[in-house]
Amino acid sequence: MTAIRTLIVDDETAVRRLHERMLAGVDGFEVVATAGSGQEALEVAASTEIDLVLLDVHLPDFSGVEVLRRLRQLLGDSFDAVIISSANDRLSVAQLATASIADYLVKPFSKANFEARLVNYRDTRVAAPKPEASAPQTVPLRQQDIDGLLARRGGPAASADRAGTQGLPSPTTRGRPLPKGLSEPTIKLVLSHLGSEWQSALEVAEACGLSRVTARRYLDDLCGRGLAVLEPVYGKRGRPELRYRRAS
């Protein structure tokens, strides 16, 4: 059996070393690299062939949610991801579920639990080999497509994802499809964080685990669909601060 080439991503050096030692005790895995930040993980992925990423959610530069989104853009479905993090809130789970994760292991955990999860992943992967690596998809998936992918994988976050977006209006029903690069699950997530109070793009980005630029794109698109409203706030000098809230 070919070893599963694994990238470990965690901001703490001691944790990376611990996971590397624990993984060494599980047959069928090879640690090809470790990374302490999201940017470092992307650089490794661009130059190293990987099959699996063990990914923390809380990283110093941007969240694991954003790391996984960028890795999918870079590598498509050619790799799997197992989340290993202390983040166990519904929002984090729902965001990561849309990126098609293989498993989600909450810290702290025992060595036996870690090994059991990885053995289960390995055996499942061997029993159902992945197809030839496909190029990253440029067409956003529909919600039913995402639900189907999660159901086939048996991902632990599938039910949380559905619960997190249930009942929200679909922006794609407002007369035009989403622009290239925007996805319906993420625009629903951004919309779910808008209320009657004004918020900056940075506040929305931090709440959703997105970059400020990405959050701004979704917010502006929501405004264009009449689902959000924009208000510029002018200070004494410089550009005005843009604030957003859900349309009433």
mmCIF file of C-alpha atoms in Angstrom:
data_model
loop_
_atom_site.group_PDB
_atom_site.id
_atom_site.type_symbol
_atom_site.label_atom_id
_atom_site.label_comp_id
_atom_site.label_asym_id
_atom_site.label_seq_id
_atom_site.Cartn_x
_atom_site.Cartn_y
_atom_site.Cartn_z
ATOM 1 C CA MET A 1 0.000 0.000 0.000
ATOM 2 C CA THR A 2 1.320 3.417 -0.944
ATOM 3 C CA ALA A 3 1.821 5.644 2.076
ATOM 4 C CA ILE A 4 -0.695 8.455 2.551
ATOM 5 C CA ARG A 5 1.351 11.650 2.176
ATOM 6 C CA THR A 6 0.322 13.916 5.041
ATOM 7 C CA LEU A 7 0.706 17.628 5.773
ATOM 8 C CA ILE A 8 0.285 18.688 9.438
ATOM 9 C CA VAL A 9 -0.873 22.292 9.975
ATOM 10 C CA ASP A 10 -0.909 23.762 13.504
ATOM 11 C CA ASP A 11 0.425 27.022 14.897
ATOM 12 C CA GLU A 12 2.068 25.362 17.917
ATOM 13 C CA THR A 13 5.412 23.658 17.306
ATOM 14 C CA ALA A 14 4.917 21.224 20.190
ATOM 15 C CA VAL A 15 1.528 20.165 18.835
ATOM 16 C CA ARG A 16 2.894 19.610 15.336
ATOM 17 C CA ARG A 17 5.636 17.412 16.757
ATOM 18 C CA LEU A 18 3.136 15.503 18.898
ATOM 19 C CA HIS A 19 0.855 14.801 15.944
ATOM 20 C CA GLU A 20 3.850 13.756 13.881
ATOM 21 C CA ARG A 21 4.935 11.258 16.568
ATOM 22 C CA MET A 22 1.409 9.914 16.936
ATOM 23 C CA LEU A 23 1.000 9.538 13.192
ATOM 24 C CA ALA A 24 4.285 7.633 13.023
ATOM 25 C CA GLY A 25 2.605 4.932 15.110
ATOM 26 C CA VAL A 26 -0.117 4.368 12.498
ATOM 27 C CA ASP A 27 0.771 2.197 9.515
ATOM 28 C CA GLY A 28 0.204 3.627 6.060
ATOM 29 C CA PHE A 29 0.993 7.304 6.681
ATOM 30 C CA GLU A 30 4.004 9.458 5.836
ATOM 31 C CA VAL A 31 4.450 13.019 7.092
ATOM 32 C CA VAL A 32 5.840 14.928 4.111
ATOM 33 C CA ALA A 33 5.735 18.402 5.702
ATOM 34 C CA THR A 34 4.472 20.495 8.602
ATOM 35 C CA ALA A 35 3.302 24.112 8.608
ATOM 36 C CA GLY A 36 2.725 26.653 11.357
ATOM 37 C CA SER A 37 0.520 29.078 9.427
ATOM 38 C CA GLY A 38 -2.004 29.171 6.630
ATOM 39 C CA GLN A 39 0.397 30.825 4.194
ATOM 40 C CA GLU A 40 3.078 28.241 4.928
ATOM 41 C CA ALA A 41 0.555 25.444 4.324
ATOM 42 C CA LEU A 42 -0.362 26.912 0.925
ATOM 43 C CA GLU A 43 3.294 27.225 -0.049
ATOM 44 C CA VAL A 44 3.931 23.599 0.897
ATOM 45 C CA ALA A 45 0.864 22.415 -1.018
ATOM 46 C CA ALA A 46 1.981 24.280 -4.126
ATOM 47 C CA SER A 47 5.304 22.428 -4.226
ATOM 48 C CA THR A 48 4.646 19.071 -2.500
ATOM 49 C CA GLU A 49 2.260 16.267 -3.407
ATOM 50 C CA ILE A 50 -0.116 15.589 -0.517
ATOM 51 C CA ASP A 51 -2.987 13.180 0.055
ATOM 52 C CA LEU A 52 -4.128 14.326 3.496
ATOM 53 C CA VAL A 53 -4.035 17.517 5.560
ATOM 54 C CA LEU A 54 -4.359 17.422 9.352
ATOM 55 C CA LEU A 55 -5.598 20.960 9.888
ATOM 56 C CA ASP A 56 -6.132 23.182 12.909
ATOM 57 C CA VAL A 57 -8.803 25.892 12.708
ATOM 58 C CA HIS A 58 -7.046 28.604 14.755
ATOM 59 C CA LEU A 59 -3.989 29.836 12.860
ATOM 60 C CA PRO A 60 -2.043 33.099 13.224
ATOM 61 C CA ASP A 61 -2.636 34.570 9.767
ATOM 62 C CA PHE A 62 -6.069 33.296 8.671
ATOM 63 C CA SER A 63 -8.470 30.625 9.806
ATOM 64 C CA GLY A 64 -8.369 26.953 8.912
ATOM 65 C CA VAL A 65 -11.660 27.523 7.102
ATOM 66 C CA GLU A 66 -9.937 29.946 4.736
ATOM 67 C CA VAL A 67 -6.884 27.682 4.410
ATOM 68 C CA LEU A 68 -9.072 24.785 3.338
ATOM 69 C CA ARG A 69 -10.997 26.963 0.874
ATOM 70 C CA ARG A 70 -7.742 28.110 -0.761
ATOM 71 C CA LEU A 71 -6.339 24.584 -0.809
ATOM 72 C CA ARG A 72 -9.466 23.429 -2.649
ATOM 73 C CA GLN A 73 -8.972 26.215 -5.168
ATOM 74 C CA LEU A 74 -5.344 25.173 -5.602
ATOM 75 C CA LEU A 75 -5.645 21.385 -5.586
ATOM 76 C CA GLY A 76 -9.310 20.615 -6.206
ATOM 77 C CA ASP A 77 -10.433 17.281 -4.736
ATOM 78 C CA SER A 78 -7.021 15.633 -4.979
ATOM 79 C CA PHE A 79 -6.590 15.575 -1.176
ATOM 80 C CA ASP A 80 -8.576 14.886 1.982
ATOM 81 C CA ALA A 81 -8.703 16.944 5.166
ATOM 82 C CA VAL A 82 -9.073 15.892 8.783
ATOM 83 C CA ILE A 83 -9.730 18.777 11.157
ATOM 84 C CA ILE A 84 -7.892 18.540 14.481
ATOM 85 C CA SER A 85 -8.902 21.531 16.574
ATOM 86 C CA SER A 86 -10.391 22.799 19.818
ATOM 87 C CA ALA A 87 -13.034 24.619 17.740
ATOM 88 C CA ASN A 88 -16.278 22.745 18.305
ATOM 89 C CA ASP A 89 -18.828 25.523 17.689
ATOM 90 C CA ARG A 90 -21.588 25.086 15.124
ATOM 91 C CA LEU A 91 -20.275 27.890 12.921
ATOM 92 C CA SER A 92 -16.807 26.372 12.459
ATOM 93 C CA VAL A 93 -18.239 22.923 11.787
ATOM 94 C CA ALA A 94 -20.777 24.282 9.289
ATOM 95 C CA GLN A 95 -18.132 26.261 7.398
ATOM 96 C CA LEU A 96 -15.748 23.321 7.159
ATOM 97 C CA ALA A 97 -18.490 20.918 6.108
ATOM 98 C CA THR A 98 -18.892 22.824 2.854
ATOM 99 C CA ALA A 99 -15.257 22.051 2.030
ATOM 100 C CA SER A 100 -15.895 18.286 2.184
ATOM 101 C CA ILE A 101 -13.812 17.149 5.142
ATOM 102 C CA ALA A 102 -13.086 13.501 5.945
ATOM 103 C CA ASP A 103 -13.290 13.797 9.749
ATOM 104 C CA TYR A 104 -13.322 16.276 12.629
ATOM 105 C CA LEU A 105 -11.398 15.476 15.819
ATOM 106 C CA VAL A 106 -11.879 17.861 18.752
ATOM 107 C CA LYS A 107 -8.983 18.625 21.111
ATOM 108 C CA PRO A 108 -8.151 17.341 23.647
ATOM 109 C CA PHE A 109 -8.243 13.696 22.596
ATOM 110 C CA SER A 110 -6.499 10.470 23.516
ATOM 111 C CA LYS A 111 -3.784 8.768 21.491
ATOM 112 C CA ALA A 112 -6.128 5.795 21.063
ATOM 113 C CA ASN A 113 -8.869 8.027 19.625
ATOM 114 C CA PHE A 114 -6.415 9.704 17.249
ATOM 115 C CA GLU A 115 -5.127 6.361 15.998
ATOM 116 C CA ALA A 116 -8.635 4.920 15.636
ATOM 117 C CA ARG A 117 -9.773 7.884 13.525
ATOM 118 C CA LEU A 118 -6.762 7.702 11.247
ATOM 119 C CA VAL A 119 -7.022 3.918 10.870
ATOM 120 C CA ASN A 120 -10.686 4.296 9.948
ATOM 121 C CA TYR A 121 -9.810 6.963 7.383
ATOM 122 C CA ARG A 122 -6.999 4.813 5.947
ATOM 123 C CA ASP A 123 -9.172 1.713 5.664
ATOM 124 C CA THR A 124 -12.031 3.643 4.100
ATOM 125 C CA ARG A 125 -9.658 5.226 1.616
ATOM 126 C CA VAL A 126 -8.206 1.858 0.649
ATOM 127 C CA ALA A 127 -11.682 0.299 0.299
ATOM 128 C CA ALA A 128 -12.881 3.144 -1.928
ATOM 129 C CA PRO A 129 -9.890 4.612 -3.796
ATOM 130 C CA LYS A 130 -10.142 8.214 -4.825
ATOM 131 C CA PRO A 131 -10.682 8.885 -8.554
ATOM 132 C CA GLU A 132 -8.103 10.602 -10.673
ATOM 133 C CA ALA A 133 -7.404 14.069 -9.317
ATOM 134 C CA SER A 134 -9.683 16.609 -10.932
ATOM 135 C CA ALA A 135 -8.970 20.227 -11.625
ATOM 136 C CA PRO A 136 -10.535 22.737 -9.229
ATOM 137 C CA GLN A 137 -14.146 23.444 -10.178
ATOM 138 C CA THR A 138 -14.956 27.012 -11.155
ATOM 139 C CA VAL A 139 -18.743 26.576 -11.064
ATOM 140 C CA PRO A 140 -20.154 26.914 -7.513
ATOM 141 C CA LEU A 141 -21.922 23.802 -6.258
ATOM 142 C CA ARG A 142 -25.617 23.927 -5.469
ATOM 143 C CA GLN A 143 -26.709 23.198 -1.878
ATOM 144 C CA GLN A 144 -28.088 19.800 -2.895
ATOM 145 C CA ASP A 145 -24.765 18.946 -4.539
ATOM 146 C CA ILE A 146 -22.910 19.761 -1.324
ATOM 147 C CA ASP A 147 -25.375 17.790 0.789
ATOM 148 C CA GLY A 148 -24.919 14.807 -1.513
ATOM 149 C CA LEU A 149 -21.131 14.964 -1.264
ATOM 150 C CA LEU A 150 -21.278 15.124 2.528
ATOM 151 C CA ALA A 151 -23.765 12.262 2.684
ATOM 152 C CA ARG A 152 -21.539 10.045 0.537
ATOM 153 C CA ARG A 153 -18.520 10.823 2.697
ATOM 154 C CA GLY A 154 -20.458 10.459 5.931
ATOM 155 C CA GLY A 155 -18.822 13.662 7.159
ATOM 156 C CA PRO A 156 -19.470 14.438 10.837
ATOM 157 C CA ALA A 157 -20.422 18.024 10.052
ATOM 158 C CA ALA A 158 -23.159 17.315 7.518
ATOM 159 C CA SER A 159 -26.083 17.822 9.879
ATOM 160 C CA ALA A 160 -24.513 20.957 11.361
ATOM 161 C CA ASP A 161 -24.131 22.457 7.895
ATOM 162 C CA ARG A 162 -27.753 21.873 7.034
ATOM 163 C CA ALA A 163 -28.901 23.260 10.378
ATOM 164 C CA GLY A 164 -26.686 26.322 10.005
ATOM 165 C CA THR A 165 -28.244 27.387 6.677
ATOM 166 C CA GLN A 166 -31.798 26.080 7.029
ATOM 167 C CA GLY A 167 -34.460 28.739 6.525
ATOM 168 C CA LEU A 168 -32.199 31.369 4.954
ATOM 169 C CA PRO A 169 -33.367 32.867 1.664
ATOM 170 C CA SER A 170 -31.468 31.739 -1.420
ATOM 171 C CA PRO A 171 -29.651 34.661 -3.069
ATOM 172 C CA THR A 172 -29.701 32.852 -6.420
ATOM 173 C CA THR A 173 -33.487 33.256 -6.560
ATOM 174 C CA ARG A 174 -33.151 37.038 -6.827
ATOM 175 C CA GLY A 175 -32.915 37.004 -10.609
ATOM 176 C CA ARG A 176 -29.302 36.217 -11.410
ATOM 177 C CA PRO A 177 -26.692 33.557 -10.561
ATOM 178 C CA LEU A 178 -23.786 34.210 -8.241
ATOM 179 C CA PRO A 179 -20.659 35.770 -9.776
ATOM 180 C CA LYS A 180 -17.721 33.508 -10.488
ATOM 181 C CA GLY A 181 -15.785 32.699 -7.314
ATOM 182 C CA LEU A 182 -18.743 33.117 -4.920
ATOM 183 C CA SER A 183 -20.567 30.115 -3.437
ATOM 184 C CA GLU A 184 -24.102 29.852 -2.143
ATOM 185 C CA PRO A 185 -23.193 28.221 1.215
ATOM 186 C CA THR A 186 -20.782 31.062 1.984
ATOM 187 C CA ILE A 187 -23.151 33.835 0.919
ATOM 188 C CA LYS A 188 -25.812 32.266 3.146
ATOM 189 C CA LEU A 189 -23.285 32.197 5.973
ATOM 190 C CA VAL A 190 -22.479 35.883 5.517
ATOM 191 C CA LEU A 191 -26.183 36.732 5.348
ATOM 192 C CA SER A 192 -26.822 34.785 8.555
ATOM 193 C CA HIS A 193 -24.407 37.113 10.399
ATOM 194 C CA LEU A 194 -26.163 40.264 9.264
ATOM 195 C CA GLY A 195 -28.853 41.662 11.525
ATOM 196 C CA SER A 196 -30.422 45.026 12.197
ATOM 197 C CA GLU A 197 -27.188 46.441 13.685
ATOM 198 C CA TRP A 198 -24.582 48.006 11.405
ATOM 199 C CA GLN A 199 -21.337 46.034 11.002
ATOM 200 C CA SER A 200 -18.096 46.630 9.161
ATOM 201 C CA ALA A 201 -16.761 44.178 6.584
ATOM 202 C CA LEU A 202 -13.970 43.293 9.020
ATOM 203 C CA GLU A 203 -16.450 42.394 11.770
ATOM 204 C CA VAL A 204 -18.398 40.167 9.381
ATOM 205 C CA ALA A 205 -15.164 38.594 8.093
ATOM 206 C CA GLU A 206 -13.997 37.694 11.603
ATOM 207 C CA ALA A 207 -17.378 36.218 12.504
ATOM 208 C CA CYS A 208 -17.430 34.062 9.361
ATOM 209 C CA GLY A 209 -13.763 33.058 9.301
ATOM 210 C CA LEU A 210 -13.162 34.837 5.989
ATOM 211 C CA SER A 211 -10.655 37.391 4.812
ATOM 212 C CA ARG A 212 -11.852 41.008 4.801
ATOM 213 C CA VAL A 213 -11.629 41.174 0.991
ATOM 214 C CA THR A 214 -13.695 38.002 0.578
ATOM 215 C CA ALA A 215 -16.335 39.162 3.057
ATOM 216 C CA ARG A 216 -16.556 42.508 1.244
ATOM 217 C CA ARG A 217 -17.251 40.742 -2.084
ATOM 218 C CA TYR A 218 -20.123 38.778 -0.550
ATOM 219 C CA LEU A 219 -21.516 41.820 1.263
ATOM 220 C CA ASP A 220 -21.490 43.938 -1.884
ATOM 221 C CA ASP A 221 -23.204 41.141 -3.807
ATOM 222 C CA LEU A 222 -25.895 40.894 -1.117
ATOM 223 C CA CYS A 223 -26.445 44.641 -1.390
ATOM 224 C CA GLY A 224 -26.850 44.298 -5.139
ATOM 225 C CA ARG A 225 -29.570 41.681 -4.581
ATOM 226 C CA GLY A 226 -31.443 43.843 -2.091
ATOM 227 C CA LEU A 227 -30.695 41.478 0.811
ATOM 228 C CA ALA A 228 -28.359 43.915 2.583
ATOM 229 C CA VAL A 229 -27.927 47.675 2.757
ATOM 230 C CA LEU A 230 -24.761 49.747 2.823
ATOM 231 C CA GLU A 231 -24.010 52.930 4.740
ATOM 232 C CA PRO A 232 -20.796 54.975 4.383
ATOM 233 C CA VAL A 233 -19.612 56.590 7.618
ATOM 234 C CA TYR A 234 -17.421 59.650 7.062
ATOM 235 C CA GLY A 235 -14.712 60.603 9.517
ATOM 236 C CA LYS A 236 -12.615 63.715 9.675
ATOM 237 C CA ARG A 237 -10.268 62.551 6.928
ATOM 238 C CA GLY A 238 -9.612 59.704 4.542
ATOM 239 C CA ARG A 239 -12.023 57.241 2.997
ATOM 240 C CA PRO A 240 -15.402 56.592 4.639
ATOM 241 C CA GLU A 241 -15.911 53.367 6.570
ATOM 242 C CA LEU A 242 -18.519 51.131 4.942
ATOM 243 C CA ARG A 243 -21.038 49.442 7.234
ATOM 244 C CA TYR A 244 -23.619 46.807 6.400
ATOM 245 C CA ARG A 245 -26.832 45.391 7.828
ATOM 246 C CA ARG A 246 -29.570 43.073 6.631
ATOM 247 C CA ALA A 247 -32.262 44.730 4.508
ATOM 248 C CA SER A 248 -35.555 45.147 6.350
#
